[in-house]
Amino acid sequence: MALPASDTTADATEVYTAVFRSWTGSERVERSIEMAEEVKQITLAGIAYRNPSFTAEEIHREWLRILHGEPIAQLLM
């Protein structure tokens, strides 16, 4: 059994673990991709919120900087 997160009860962790184990490998990959996209969208929204004057391109560049560092973000300039 996995260790529970600090904000998750042991019962909730057991339920999550049981559901996760019931998924096929492709279902796990699909859900991981979905979660990664959700995190990306939340991050982009946060950048836009904190920088209301940013264009879509500037928001994307800042996301790349956060994710990969300044050298990668500089490639877009």
PDB file of C-alpha atoms in Angstrom, residues 5-46:
ATOM      1  CA  ALA A   5      -0.329  12.148   1.252  1.00  0.00           C
ATOM      2  CA  SER A   6      -0.323  14.504   4.221  1.00  0.00           C
ATOM      3  CA  ASP A   7      -3.740  15.850   3.223  1.00  0.00           C
ATOM      4  CA  THR A   8      -5.324  12.462   2.424  1.00  0.00           C
ATOM      5  CA  THR A   9      -6.849   9.966   4.816  1.00  0.00           C
ATOM      6  CA  ALA A  10      -5.661   6.365   4.852  1.00  0.00           C
ATOM      7  CA  ASP A  11      -9.114   5.250   3.658  1.00  0.00           C
ATOM      8  CA  ALA A  12      -8.991   7.611   0.691  1.00  0.00           C
ATOM      9  CA  THR A  13      -5.499   6.396  -0.176  1.00  0.00           C
ATOM     10  CA  GLU A  14      -6.709   2.790  -0.135  1.00  0.00           C
ATOM     11  CA  VAL A  15      -9.606   3.630  -2.474  1.00  0.00           C
ATOM     12  CA  TYR A  16      -7.317   5.532  -4.855  1.00  0.00           C
ATOM     13  CA  THR A  17      -4.781   2.710  -4.841  1.00  0.00           C
ATOM     14  CA  ALA A  18      -7.460   0.104  -5.589  1.00  0.00           C
ATOM     15  CA  VAL A  19      -8.797   2.160  -8.493  1.00  0.00           C
ATOM     16  CA  PHE A  20      -5.304   2.796  -9.850  1.00  0.00           C
ATOM     17  CA  ARG A  21      -4.443  -0.908  -9.697  1.00  0.00           C
ATOM     18  CA  SER A  22      -7.634  -1.791 -11.582  1.00  0.00           C
ATOM     19  CA  TRP A  23      -6.579   0.311 -14.598  1.00  0.00           C
ATOM     20  CA  THR A  24      -4.804  -1.237 -17.554  1.00  0.00           C
ATOM     21  CA  GLY A  25      -1.426   0.142 -18.565  1.00  0.00           C
ATOM     22  CA  SER A  26      -2.980   2.160 -21.376  1.00  0.00           C
ATOM     23  CA  GLU A  27      -5.576   3.611 -18.985  1.00  0.00           C
ATOM     24  CA  ARG A  28      -2.764   4.695 -16.652  1.00  0.00           C
ATOM     25  CA  VAL A  29      -0.928   6.365 -19.518  1.00  0.00           C
ATOM     26  CA  GLU A  30      -4.112   8.061 -20.734  1.00  0.00           C
ATOM     27  CA  ARG A  31      -4.912   9.407 -17.262  1.00  0.00           C
ATOM     28  CA  SER A  32      -1.328  10.598 -16.812  1.00  0.00           C
ATOM     29  CA  ILE A  33      -1.556  12.535 -20.075  1.00  0.00           C
ATOM     30  CA  GLU A  34      -4.886  14.034 -18.988  1.00  0.00           C
ATOM     31  CA  MET A  35      -3.434  15.097 -15.633  1.00  0.00           C
ATOM     32  CA  ALA A  36      -0.358  16.623 -17.304  1.00  0.00           C
ATOM     33  CA  GLU A  37      -2.612  18.666 -19.585  1.00  0.00           C
ATOM     34  CA  GLU A  38      -4.709  19.794 -16.602  1.00  0.00           C
ATOM     35  CA  VAL A  39      -1.572  20.930 -14.772  1.00  0.00           C
ATOM     36  CA  LYS A  40      -0.412  22.787 -17.899  1.00  0.00           C
ATOM     37  CA  GLN A  41      -3.757  24.602 -18.226  1.00  0.00           C
ATOM     38  CA  ILE A  42      -3.774  25.554 -14.534  1.00  0.00           C
ATOM     39  CA  THR A  43      -0.211  26.853 -14.824  1.00  0.00           C
ATOM     40  CA  LEU A  44      -1.017  28.864 -17.957  1.00  0.00           C
ATOM     41  CA  ALA A  45      -4.074  30.351 -16.233  1.00  0.00           C
ATOM     42  CA  GLY A  46      -1.964  31.287 -13.216  1.00  0.00           C
TER      43      GLY A  46
END
